[in-house]
Amino acid sequence: MSKEFDHDKLFKEYRDRLGPMPERPPLNIKIIYKRKMCRYEEWKIEYTAEGPDTMPEPSGQKIPAYLLIPATYDDCKAPFPAMVCYHQCFCDCDIGKEAVVGKMVQRPDQAYGLELVQQGFVVIAPDTWGCGERNIPSVRKEGERTTNCSHPVSLISYYKKIILEGICAVDVLQSLDCVDGTRIGAIGHSMGAHTTFIHMAYDQRIKGGIVSGFGDYQVHGLFKDYNEGLAFLCPRLFMQFQGSYDGTQEQIQKLINAHKFAGRFYEKMNVADNLVLRIKPCHHVFIDEFKWEAYARLKEYFGIAEQTKHFFLEEVLQDAKKDLWCWEEDDKKAFLNTSGKHSILGKRRILTDAFRAMFIILLQKRPAGGSLSVAVESDQDRCYVVCTVLGTCEGVKSAHEYLVRSMEQGFFENSAFLRRENTPDQVKYVVTLQKAK
C-alpha cells in the first residue's frame, strides 16, 4: 500500500473480496427475561440473523445474547454508548457468551462485558456461530470442548456470516431507546479479537475497537496484509494488546511494524492517540492493566468519562461502608475513624466502589474474633487511608477475585497507590491519594 491511498477504493476492494452478503430476514427480537442486578439490568434476548436458505441448521439461524443496561447515575444517563462484546473460543466454545458477562468464575479476565456495563456502556454479548447455545452438531457435540470450531464452508463465507451477525448485533443496539446509535464499539479476545477486527473493517458504525490476543497478522486475505488492514481503520479508535509470549518473535515484530506503518496515517489525520499497541510479558490472556487503560480511553472517546471533582475523603469512606452487612461497628468488629476533613480530587463514584470492594475483602480476611480498623492520616501533599486487620488470616483470595479486580481498577482510575505491610500480628493496607490543591 502506498503512503497515499483512497479509503473508499480500499473499502470497495474489501467488499468485493467478500462478495454479496446474504439477504437478512427481520430481526424479530424476542426478550426471554429481564432481571435487575446491583448496578445494571440483564436481559436475555434472541434475534434472527439468517433464514433457512442460507443457514439450514436451525440452531444457527437465531442468536441468543445477553443485553446489559447500566443503572442511571448523576454522571451516567441514557442514551448510553454501547459495545458489542465477542467471546473467545479455543477450548471454551461450550462457554461462549457466559464468560463475557461474568458468569464463569474460571475466566475472570474474559468478563469485559460485565466490566463495561459498570463503566456506563450498554453491552450486547452474543454467542458466535457454533459456540455456546448455538452449538452445531456437525462441528462440535453438545457440551464438548474443542480447539476446532471452524465453519464447514470456505473461510470467506465464514467471515461473511460473522460480519452479518455483527451487523445484526449493531441493529439490535440501534433499535433501543437507551442506546446512542452513533457511539458503538466492539471488543474481543482471541477469536473475539478476530471477529472485532473483521466486523469493524466492514461496518463503519463501529467507531472503536479493543482487541487482545489477535494473532493473525495476514487477516486471511481480506486485506493485502495487516499493515493495509490496520491503516484502513484510520481514523477510528483501535487499541490492541499482545502478550510477548503469545506468538513468535517474528510475529510480534510484524505486529509492531504494522502499527508503525498505520501510525503514519493516524498522525497525518492528527489522531495519533487513536491507534494504540501494548505488549506485555504474558501469554494468551486479557490482562487487567490493559483493560483498565482501554475502558478509560473508551469512556473519554465516547464522552462518558466521569469528571474529576473535589470532595472529602471521609464522605467517600462513609458511603463505601454504608449498608455492608458484614460491617459491625457496634459490635467492635470494624471501626472507621472519620473525624477530619481531607479534600481530594478524583472520581468519587469509582473511588467509593473501590473502597467498598476493599472493605468487603478485608472484612472477610479477619480471623475469628479479629477486627478491622480504618483511619485517615495525612501529610502536606497526601492522604493515607490505613486499613488494619488484626491477625494474619488471609482468607481465600480466589473467592474475592472479582472484588479484587474492582478495587484495583477503581484505585487505578484515581491514581491511587496501594501497598501492603505485614507484621506477626496484623496485616495493614495503605491507600495513598493526592490532596486537592
mmCIF file of C-alpha atoms in Angstrom, residues 68-70 75-84 116-117 119-124 173 176-185 207 298-305:
data_model
loop_
_atom_site.group_PDB
_atom_site.id
_atom_site.type_symbol
_atom_site.label_atom_id
_atom_site.label_comp_id
_atom_site.label_asym_id
_atom_site.label_seq_id
_atom_site.Cartn_x
_atom_site.Cartn_y
_atom_site.Cartn_z
ATOM 1 C CA LEU A 68 -26.650 -5.441 29.907
ATOM 2 C CA ILE A 69 -28.027 -1.955 30.551
ATOM 3 C CA PRO A 70 -26.370 0.394 33.093
ATOM 4 C CA ASP A 75 -22.794 11.077 35.750
ATOM 5 C CA CYS A 76 -24.252 8.176 33.762
ATOM 6 C CA LYS A 77 -27.547 8.648 31.926
ATOM 7 C CA ALA A 78 -29.250 7.321 28.801
ATOM 8 C CA PRO A 79 -28.801 7.325 25.905
ATOM 9 C CA PHE A 80 -25.643 5.328 26.603
ATOM 10 C CA PRO A 81 -22.819 4.367 24.272
ATOM 11 C CA ALA A 82 -22.709 0.629 23.570
ATOM 12 C CA MET A 83 -20.234 -2.187 22.972
ATOM 13 C CA VAL A 84 -20.544 -5.440 21.040
ATOM 14 C CA LEU A 116 -18.069 -2.370 30.640
ATOM 15 C CA VAL A 117 -21.692 -2.124 31.769
ATOM 16 C CA GLN A 119 -18.423 1.725 33.246
ATOM 17 C CA GLY A 120 -21.634 3.082 31.695
ATOM 18 C CA PHE A 121 -21.925 1.145 28.420
ATOM 19 C CA VAL A 122 -24.863 -0.870 27.137
ATOM 20 C CA VAL A 123 -23.427 -4.285 26.288
ATOM 21 C CA ILE A 124 -24.595 -6.917 23.836
ATOM 22 C CA LEU A 173 -28.416 -1.892 19.740
ATOM 23 C CA LEU A 176 -33.007 0.507 21.712
ATOM 24 C CA ASP A 177 -34.032 3.909 23.054
ATOM 25 C CA CYS A 178 -31.362 3.632 25.762
ATOM 26 C CA VAL A 179 -28.527 3.441 23.178
ATOM 27 C CA ASP A 180 -26.868 6.290 21.309
ATOM 28 C CA GLY A 181 -26.530 4.641 17.893
ATOM 29 C CA THR A 182 -23.662 6.943 16.909
ATOM 30 C CA ARG A 183 -21.443 5.717 19.780
ATOM 31 C CA ILE A 184 -20.929 1.976 19.301
ATOM 32 C CA GLY A 185 -17.714 -0.015 19.633
ATOM 33 C CA LYS A 207 -16.425 3.638 15.897
ATOM 34 C CA LEU A 298 -13.292 4.324 25.577
ATOM 35 C CA LYS A 299 -15.089 6.489 28.132
ATOM 36 C CA GLU A 300 -13.107 9.524 27.027
ATOM 37 C CA TYR A 301 -13.566 8.692 23.329
ATOM 38 C CA PHE A 302 -17.335 8.254 23.675
ATOM 39 C CA GLY A 303 -17.737 11.206 26.022
ATOM 40 C CA ILE A 304 -18.796 9.475 29.248
ATOM 41 C CA ALA A 305 -15.629 9.747 31.309
#
